[in-house]
PDB file of C-alpha atoms and ligand atoms in Angstrom:
ATOM      1  CA  MET A  30     -54.111 -73.752  28.405  1.00 46.00           C
ATOM      2  CA  ASN A  31     -52.301 -70.439  28.190  1.00 53.00           C
ATOM      3  CA  ALA A  32     -53.392 -67.444  30.086  1.00 54.00           C
ATOM      4  CA  ALA A  33     -55.972 -66.166  27.561  1.00 53.00           C
ATOM      5  CA  ASP A  34     -57.761 -69.741  27.084  1.00 50.00           C
ATOM      6  CA  HIS A  35     -57.699 -69.798  30.856  1.00 51.00           C
ATOM      7  CA  GLN A  36     -59.865 -65.901  31.103  1.00 53.00           C
ATOM      8  CA  GLN A  37     -61.905 -67.112  28.275  1.00 52.00           C
ATOM      9  CA  ASN A  38     -63.165 -70.642  29.520  1.00 53.00           C
ATOM     10  CA  THR A  39     -63.406 -70.085  33.244  1.00 75.00           C
ATOM     11  CA  THR A  40     -66.048 -67.827  35.604  1.00 93.00           C
ATOM     12  CA  SER A  41     -64.887 -64.642  36.465  1.00 97.00           C
ATOM     13  CA  MET A  42     -62.806 -64.494  39.770  1.00 98.00           C
ATOM     14  CA  VAL A  43     -62.177 -60.467  39.853  1.00 98.00           C
ATOM     15  CA  GLY A  44     -64.879 -57.389  38.938  1.00 98.00           C
ATOM     16  CA  ILE A  45     -63.556 -54.657  37.726  1.00 98.00           C
ATOM     17  CA  ILE A  46     -66.165 -51.927  37.504  1.00 98.00           C
ATOM     18  CA  MET A  47     -65.949 -47.954  37.500  1.00 98.00           C
ATOM     19  CA  GLY A  48     -67.935 -45.043  37.542  1.00 98.00           C
ATOM     20  CA  SER A  49     -68.142 -43.835  34.111  1.00 98.00           C
ATOM     21  CA  ARG A  50     -66.686 -44.774  30.567  1.00 98.00           C
ATOM     22  CA  SER A  51     -63.834 -41.855  30.868  1.00 98.00           C
ATOM     23  CA  ASP A  52     -62.103 -44.149  34.139  1.00 98.00           C
ATOM     24  CA  LEU A  53     -61.184 -46.889  31.772  1.00 98.00           C
ATOM     25  CA  GLU A  54     -58.194 -44.946  30.372  1.00 98.00           C
ATOM     26  CA  VAL A  55     -56.759 -45.594  34.494  1.00 98.00           C
ATOM     27  CA  MET A  56     -58.834 -48.829  34.808  1.00 98.00           C
ATOM     28  CA  SER A  57     -56.965 -50.542  31.974  1.00 98.00           C
ATOM     29  CA  GLU A  58     -54.315 -51.298  33.488  1.00 98.00           C
ATOM     30  CA  ALA A  59     -55.936 -53.374  35.865  1.00 98.00           C
ATOM     31  CA  VAL A  60     -57.437 -55.372  33.169  1.00 98.00           C
ATOM     32  CA  ASP A  61     -53.945 -55.721  31.347  1.00 98.00           C
ATOM     33  CA  ILE A  62     -52.059 -57.069  34.567  1.00 98.00           C
ATOM     34  CA  LEU A  63     -55.089 -59.497  35.188  1.00 98.00           C
ATOM     35  CA  LYS A  64     -54.289 -60.314  31.461  1.00 98.00           C
ATOM     36  CA  GLU A  65     -50.933 -61.068  31.991  1.00 98.00           C
ATOM     37  CA  LEU A  66     -51.521 -62.539  35.204  1.00 98.00           C
ATOM     38  CA  GLY A  67     -54.500 -65.027  33.467  1.00 98.00           C
ATOM     39  CA  VAL A  68     -57.046 -64.231  35.846  1.00 98.00           C
ATOM     40  CA  ALA A  69     -60.455 -64.475  34.851  1.00 98.00           C
ATOM     41  CA  HIS A  70     -62.331 -60.751  34.979  1.00 98.00           C
ATOM     42  CA  GLU A  71     -64.848 -58.556  33.613  1.00 98.00           C
ATOM     43  CA  VAL A  72     -65.607 -55.130  33.273  1.00 98.00           C
ATOM     44  CA  THR A  73     -68.253 -53.080  33.143  1.00 98.00           C
ATOM     45  CA  VAL A  74     -69.088 -49.540  34.130  1.00 98.00           C
ATOM     46  CA  VAL A  75     -71.251 -49.149  36.897  1.00 98.00           C
ATOM     47  CA  SER A  76     -72.232 -45.990  38.182  1.00 98.00           C
ATOM     48  CA  ALA A  77     -73.296 -45.043  41.591  1.00 98.00           C
ATOM     49  CA  HIS A  78     -74.925 -41.624  40.842  1.00 98.00           C
ATOM     50  CA  ARG A  79     -76.280 -41.974  37.879  1.00 98.00           C
ATOM     51  CA  THR A  80     -77.263 -46.094  38.348  1.00 98.00           C
ATOM     52  CA  PRO A  81     -77.789 -46.485  41.644  1.00 98.00           C
ATOM     53  CA  ASP A  82     -80.011 -49.853  41.018  1.00 98.00           C
ATOM     54  CA  ARG A  83     -77.907 -51.484  38.934  1.00 98.00           C
ATOM     55  CA  MET A  84     -74.776 -51.179  41.528  1.00 98.00           C
ATOM     56  CA  ALA A  85     -77.009 -52.088  43.886  1.00 98.00           C
ATOM     57  CA  ASP A  86     -77.800 -54.918  41.750  1.00 98.00           C
ATOM     58  CA  TYR A  87     -73.998 -55.720  40.383  1.00 98.00           C
ATOM     59  CA  ALA A  88     -72.668 -55.829  44.303  1.00 98.00           C
ATOM     60  CA  LYS A  89     -75.344 -57.649  45.665  1.00 98.00           C
ATOM     61  CA  GLY A  90     -74.896 -60.579  42.755  1.00 98.00           C
ATOM     62  CA  ALA A  91     -71.117 -60.845  42.622  1.00 98.00           C
ATOM     63  CA  GLN A  92     -70.451 -63.108  45.084  1.00 98.00           C
ATOM     64  CA  GLY A  93     -73.786 -65.852  43.619  1.00 98.00           C
ATOM     65  CA  ARG A  94     -71.583 -64.998  40.074  1.00 97.00           C
ATOM     66  CA  GLY A  95     -68.742 -66.371  41.618  1.00 97.00           C
ATOM     67  CA  LEU A  96     -67.020 -63.505  41.509  1.00 98.00           C
ATOM     68  CA  LYS A  97     -63.633 -63.336  44.394  1.00 98.00           C
ATOM     69  CA  VAL A  98     -62.852 -59.546  44.383  1.00 98.00           C
ATOM     70  CA  ILE A  99     -64.008 -56.664  43.273  1.00 99.00           C
ATOM     71  CA  ILE A 100     -61.975 -53.375  41.857  1.00 99.00           C
ATOM     72  CA  ALA A 101     -64.118 -50.546  42.124  1.00 99.00           C
ATOM     73  CA  GLY A 102     -62.589 -47.127  40.093  1.00 98.00           C
ATOM     74  CA  ALA A 103     -64.629 -43.768  40.202  1.00 98.00           C
ATOM     75  CA  GLY A 104     -63.214 -40.109  40.678  1.00 98.00           C
ATOM     76  CA  GLY A 105     -64.448 -36.648  42.653  1.00 98.00           C
ATOM     77  CA  ALA A 106     -67.428 -37.747  44.656  1.00 98.00           C
ATOM     78  CA  ALA A 107     -66.361 -40.921  44.277  1.00 98.00           C
ATOM     79  CA  HIS A 108     -68.970 -43.499  45.999  1.00 98.00           C
ATOM     80  CA  LEU A 109     -68.873 -46.395  44.024  1.00 98.00           C
ATOM     81  CA  PRO A 110     -66.616 -48.364  45.724  1.00 98.00           C
ATOM     82  CA  GLY A 111     -67.852 -47.675  49.518  1.00 98.00           C
ATOM     83  CA  MET A 112     -71.471 -48.574  48.174  1.00 98.00           C
ATOM     84  CA  VAL A 113     -70.265 -51.825  46.561  1.00 98.00           C
ATOM     85  CA  ALA A 114     -68.419 -52.880  49.883  1.00 98.00           C
ATOM     86  CA  ALA A 115     -71.824 -51.746  51.709  1.00 98.00           C
ATOM     87  CA  TYR A 116     -73.974 -54.689  49.732  1.00 98.00           C
ATOM     88  CA  THR A 117     -71.554 -57.853  49.957  1.00 98.00           C
ATOM     89  CA  THR A 118     -68.871 -59.033  52.279  1.00 98.00           C
ATOM     90  CA  LEU A 119     -66.600 -59.426  49.100  1.00 98.00           C
ATOM     91  CA  PRO A 120     -63.365 -58.075  49.385  1.00 98.00           C
ATOM     92  CA  VAL A 121     -63.393 -54.285  47.588  1.00 99.00           C
ATOM     93  CA  ILE A 122     -60.280 -52.925  45.650  1.00 99.00           C
ATOM     94  CA  GLY A 123     -61.006 -49.273  45.762  1.00 99.00           C
ATOM     95  CA  VAL A 124     -59.204 -46.796  42.836  1.00 98.00           C
ATOM     96  CA  PRO A 125     -59.074 -43.575  43.418  1.00 98.00           C
ATOM     97  CA  VAL A 126     -59.540 -41.345  39.670  1.00 98.00           C
ATOM     98  CA  LYS A 127     -58.060 -38.591  39.058  1.00 98.00           C
ATOM     99  CA  SER A 128     -61.074 -37.959  36.397  1.00 97.00           C
ATOM    100  CA  ARG A 129     -61.931 -34.070  35.082  1.00 96.00           C
ATOM    101  CA  ASN A 130     -64.421 -33.491  37.936  1.00 96.00           C
ATOM    102  CA  SER A 131     -61.613 -34.100  40.606  1.00 97.00           C
ATOM    103  CA  ILE A 132     -59.496 -31.924  42.526  1.00 97.00           C
ATOM    104  CA  ASP A 133     -56.309 -33.231  41.785  1.00 97.00           C
ATOM    105  CA  GLY A 134     -57.380 -36.582  42.592  1.00 98.00           C
ATOM    106  CA  TRP A 135     -57.802 -35.572  46.191  1.00 98.00           C
ATOM    107  CA  ASP A 136     -61.294 -35.760  46.533  1.00 98.00           C
ATOM    108  CA  SER A 137     -61.497 -39.094  45.097  1.00 98.00           C
ATOM    109  CA  LEU A 138     -58.533 -40.722  47.175  1.00 98.00           C
ATOM    110  CA  LEU A 139     -60.617 -39.270  50.695  1.00 98.00           C
ATOM    111  CA  SER A 140     -64.284 -40.282  49.364  1.00 98.00           C
ATOM    112  CA  ILE A 141     -62.959 -43.755  49.151  1.00 98.00           C
ATOM    113  CA  VAL A 142     -60.376 -44.658  52.013  1.00 98.00           C
ATOM    114  CA  GLN A 143     -62.358 -42.716  54.824  1.00 98.00           C
ATOM    115  CA  MET A 144     -64.500 -45.266  55.134  1.00 98.00           C
ATOM    116  CA  PRO A 145     -67.072 -45.856  58.511  1.00 98.00           C
ATOM    117  CA  ALA A 146     -65.607 -48.854  61.168  1.00 98.00           C
ATOM    118  CA  GLY A 147     -67.128 -52.466  59.472  1.00 98.00           C
ATOM    119  CA  VAL A 148     -66.783 -51.668  55.781  1.00 98.00           C
ATOM    120  CA  PRO A 149     -63.715 -51.350  55.007  1.00 98.00           C
ATOM    121  CA  VAL A 150     -62.540 -50.920  51.014  1.00 98.00           C
ATOM    122  CA  ALA A 151     -58.930 -51.577  50.573  1.00 98.00           C
ATOM    123  CA  THR A 152     -58.023 -48.982  48.817  1.00 98.00           C
ATOM    124  CA  VAL A 153     -54.747 -48.442  46.474  1.00 98.00           C
ATOM    125  CA  ALA A 154     -53.460 -44.915  45.310  1.00 98.00           C
ATOM    126  CA  VAL A 155     -54.634 -42.400  43.125  1.00 98.00           C
ATOM    127  CA  ASN A 156     -54.891 -43.968  39.723  1.00 98.00           C
ATOM    128  CA  GLY A 157     -53.465 -46.769  41.084  1.00 98.00           C
ATOM    129  CA  ALA A 158     -55.109 -49.725  38.926  1.00 98.00           C
ATOM    130  CA  GLN A 159     -52.108 -51.685  37.907  1.00 98.00           C
ATOM    131  CA  ASN A 160     -51.628 -52.414  42.175  1.00 98.00           C
ATOM    132  CA  ALA A 161     -55.320 -52.990  41.981  1.00 99.00           C
ATOM    133  CA  GLY A 162     -54.918 -55.464  39.868  1.00 99.00           C
ATOM    134  CA  ILE A 163     -52.000 -57.464  41.567  1.00 98.00           C
ATOM    135  CA  LEU A 164     -53.244 -57.254  44.836  1.00 98.00           C
ATOM    136  CA  ALA A 165     -56.754 -58.432  42.929  1.00 99.00           C
ATOM    137  CA  ALA A 166     -54.880 -61.562  41.976  1.00 98.00           C
ATOM    138  CA  GLN A 167     -52.957 -62.142  45.378  1.00 98.00           C
ATOM    139  CA  ILE A 168     -56.598 -62.645  46.923  1.00 98.00           C
ATOM    140  CA  VAL A 169     -57.327 -65.230  44.092  1.00 98.00           C
ATOM    141  CA  GLY A 170     -53.911 -66.668  44.358  1.00 98.00           C
ATOM    142  CA  THR A 171     -54.646 -67.323  48.218  1.00 98.00           C
ATOM    143  CA  SER A 172     -56.719 -70.198  47.135  1.00 97.00           C
ATOM    144  CA  ASP A 173     -55.572 -70.494  42.604  1.00 97.00           C
ATOM    145  CA  PRO A 174     -52.259 -71.928  43.171  1.00 98.00           C
ATOM    146  CA  ALA A 175     -51.201 -71.039  39.520  1.00 98.00           C
ATOM    147  CA  VAL A 176     -52.341 -67.612  40.186  1.00 98.00           C
ATOM    148  CA  SER A 177     -50.039 -67.570  43.375  1.00 98.00           C
ATOM    149  CA  ALA A 178     -47.286 -69.020  40.940  1.00 98.00           C
ATOM    150  CA  ARG A 179     -47.532 -67.083  38.411  1.00 98.00           C
ATOM    151  CA  LEU A 180     -47.326 -63.740  41.190  1.00 98.00           C
ATOM    152  CA  THR A 181     -43.913 -65.448  42.062  1.00 98.00           C
ATOM    153  CA  THR A 182     -42.734 -65.349  38.631  1.00 98.00           C
ATOM    154  CA  TYR A 183     -44.080 -61.791  38.382  1.00 98.00           C
ATOM    155  CA  LYS A 184     -42.337 -60.288  41.329  1.00 98.00           C
ATOM    156  CA  THR A 185     -39.029 -62.544  40.006  1.00 98.00           C
ATOM    157  CA  ALA A 186     -39.100 -60.320  37.011  1.00 98.00           C
ATOM    158  CA  LEU A 187     -39.389 -57.062  39.118  1.00 97.00           C
ATOM    159  CA  ARG A 188     -36.535 -58.144  40.791  1.00 97.00           C
ATOM    160  CA  ASN A 189     -34.661 -59.026  38.252  1.00 98.00           C
ATOM    161  CA  LYS A 190     -35.221 -55.754  36.373  1.00 97.00           C
ATOM    162  CA  VAL A 191     -33.936 -53.485  39.384  1.00 97.00           C
ATOM    163  CA  GLU A 192     -31.172 -55.832  39.578  1.00 95.00           C
ATOM    164  CA  GLU A 193     -30.514 -55.134  35.859  1.00 96.00           C
ATOM    165  CA  GLY A 194     -29.916 -51.269  37.331  1.00 96.00           C
ATOM    166  CA  ILE A 195     -27.742 -51.976  39.621  1.00 95.00           C
ATOM    167  CA  GLN A 196     -25.543 -53.767  37.349  1.00 93.00           C
ATOM    168  CA  ALA A 197     -26.079 -50.790  34.714  1.00 94.00           C
ATOM    169  CA  MET A 198     -25.340 -48.067  37.457  1.00 94.00           C
ATOM    170  CA  ARG A 199     -22.199 -49.727  38.736  1.00 93.00           C
ATOM    171  CA  GLN A 200     -20.662 -49.409  35.990  1.00 91.00           C
ATOM    172  CA  HIS A 201     -20.864 -45.534  36.527  1.00 93.00           C
ATOM    173  CA  TYR A 202     -20.629 -45.150  40.206  1.00 95.00           C
ATOM    174  CA  PRO A 203     -19.167 -47.878  41.915  1.00 92.00           C
ATOM    175  CA  ASN A 204     -19.946 -48.011  45.632  1.00 93.00           C
ATOM    176  CA  GLY A 205     -18.371 -50.347  48.597  1.00 92.00           C
ATOM    177  CA  PHE A 206     -21.621 -52.545  49.048  1.00 93.00           C
ATOM    178  CA  ASP A 207     -22.148 -54.024  45.450  1.00 87.00           C
ATOM    179  CA  ARG A 208     -18.474 -54.994  45.108  1.00 77.00           C
TER     180      ARG A 208
HETATM  181  C1  RP5 B 320     -67.519 -40.906  38.140  1.00 68.94           C
HETATM  182  O1  RP5 B 320     -67.050 -38.886  38.012  1.00 68.94           O
HETATM  183  C2  RP5 B 320     -66.796 -41.386  37.542  1.00 68.94           C
HETATM  184  O2  RP5 B 320     -66.034 -42.296  38.182  1.00 68.94           O
HETATM  185  C3  RP5 B 320     -65.856 -40.154  36.894  1.00 68.94           C
HETATM  186  O3  RP5 B 320     -64.219 -40.702  37.233  1.00 68.94           O
HETATM  187  C4  RP5 B 320     -66.007 -39.198  37.138  1.00 68.94           C
HETATM  188  C5  RP5 B 320     -66.217 -38.383  35.384  1.00 68.94           C
HETATM  189  O4  RP5 B 320     -67.549 -39.009  35.428  1.00 68.94           O
HETATM  190  P1  RP5 B 320     -67.935 -38.527  33.553  1.00 68.94           P
HETATM  191  O5  RP5 B 320     -68.887 -37.057  33.504  1.00 68.94           O
HETATM  192  O6  RP5 B 320     -66.426 -38.497  32.824  1.00 68.94           O
HETATM  193  O7  RP5 B 320     -68.695 -39.522  33.112  1.00 68.94           O
HETATM  194  O8  RP5 B 320     -68.643 -40.642  38.916  1.00 68.94           O
END
C-alpha cells in the first residue's frame, strides 16, 4: 500500500482545523507534509468565534473519532487552538497565522502561545504549518513504526541536502574543517 492509499483507507490520525478558509494558504503546508509522510488526516474550518458550538463539538468528539492529535491554525485574536485544547486531552498544535486582520503575526502568536498553566498548546512559528505537520507526524510515529520510518527518511533527506550545499560551497570557499 502506498502513502496515498494508506491515507484514504485509514481513519484520520491528525485533524487539521483552521479558523477561516482564508487560513488555507498557510495551513495547506501541514496538509502537504502529512500527505508526503503518509499520515491519514482530515481538514476543515472550525471557527472559535463564528461557530463556537461546532468548535466544541469537534474538540469533544475528536478522540472518540480516532484522532491522535489536532493541528489548529488561526490568526488575529486566535482563540481556536487554546479553546480546542480546553475541550480535549489530545495534544493540540497551534499555528499562528499572519492573517489579514493580524498585527504582523504577533497577536496570533501571543494568543496561542501564552496559555494558562494546565492547558498547553504546542505552538510553532508564525505561519509554521509545515513544522506543525511534522510534529503531528512525530506524535503519531511514537506508536506507528511505518510513520516513524518515513520520518527518518525525511530527516535523512534534509541532512543530504545540507551536505550537498556544503560540498557545492566548498568548491568556491575552501575551509580548514571540511577536508
Ligand atoms: C481568524 O480570523 C481566522 O483564523 C483568520 O486567520 C482571521 C481572518 O478570518 P477571515 O476574516 O479571513 O474569515 O479567526
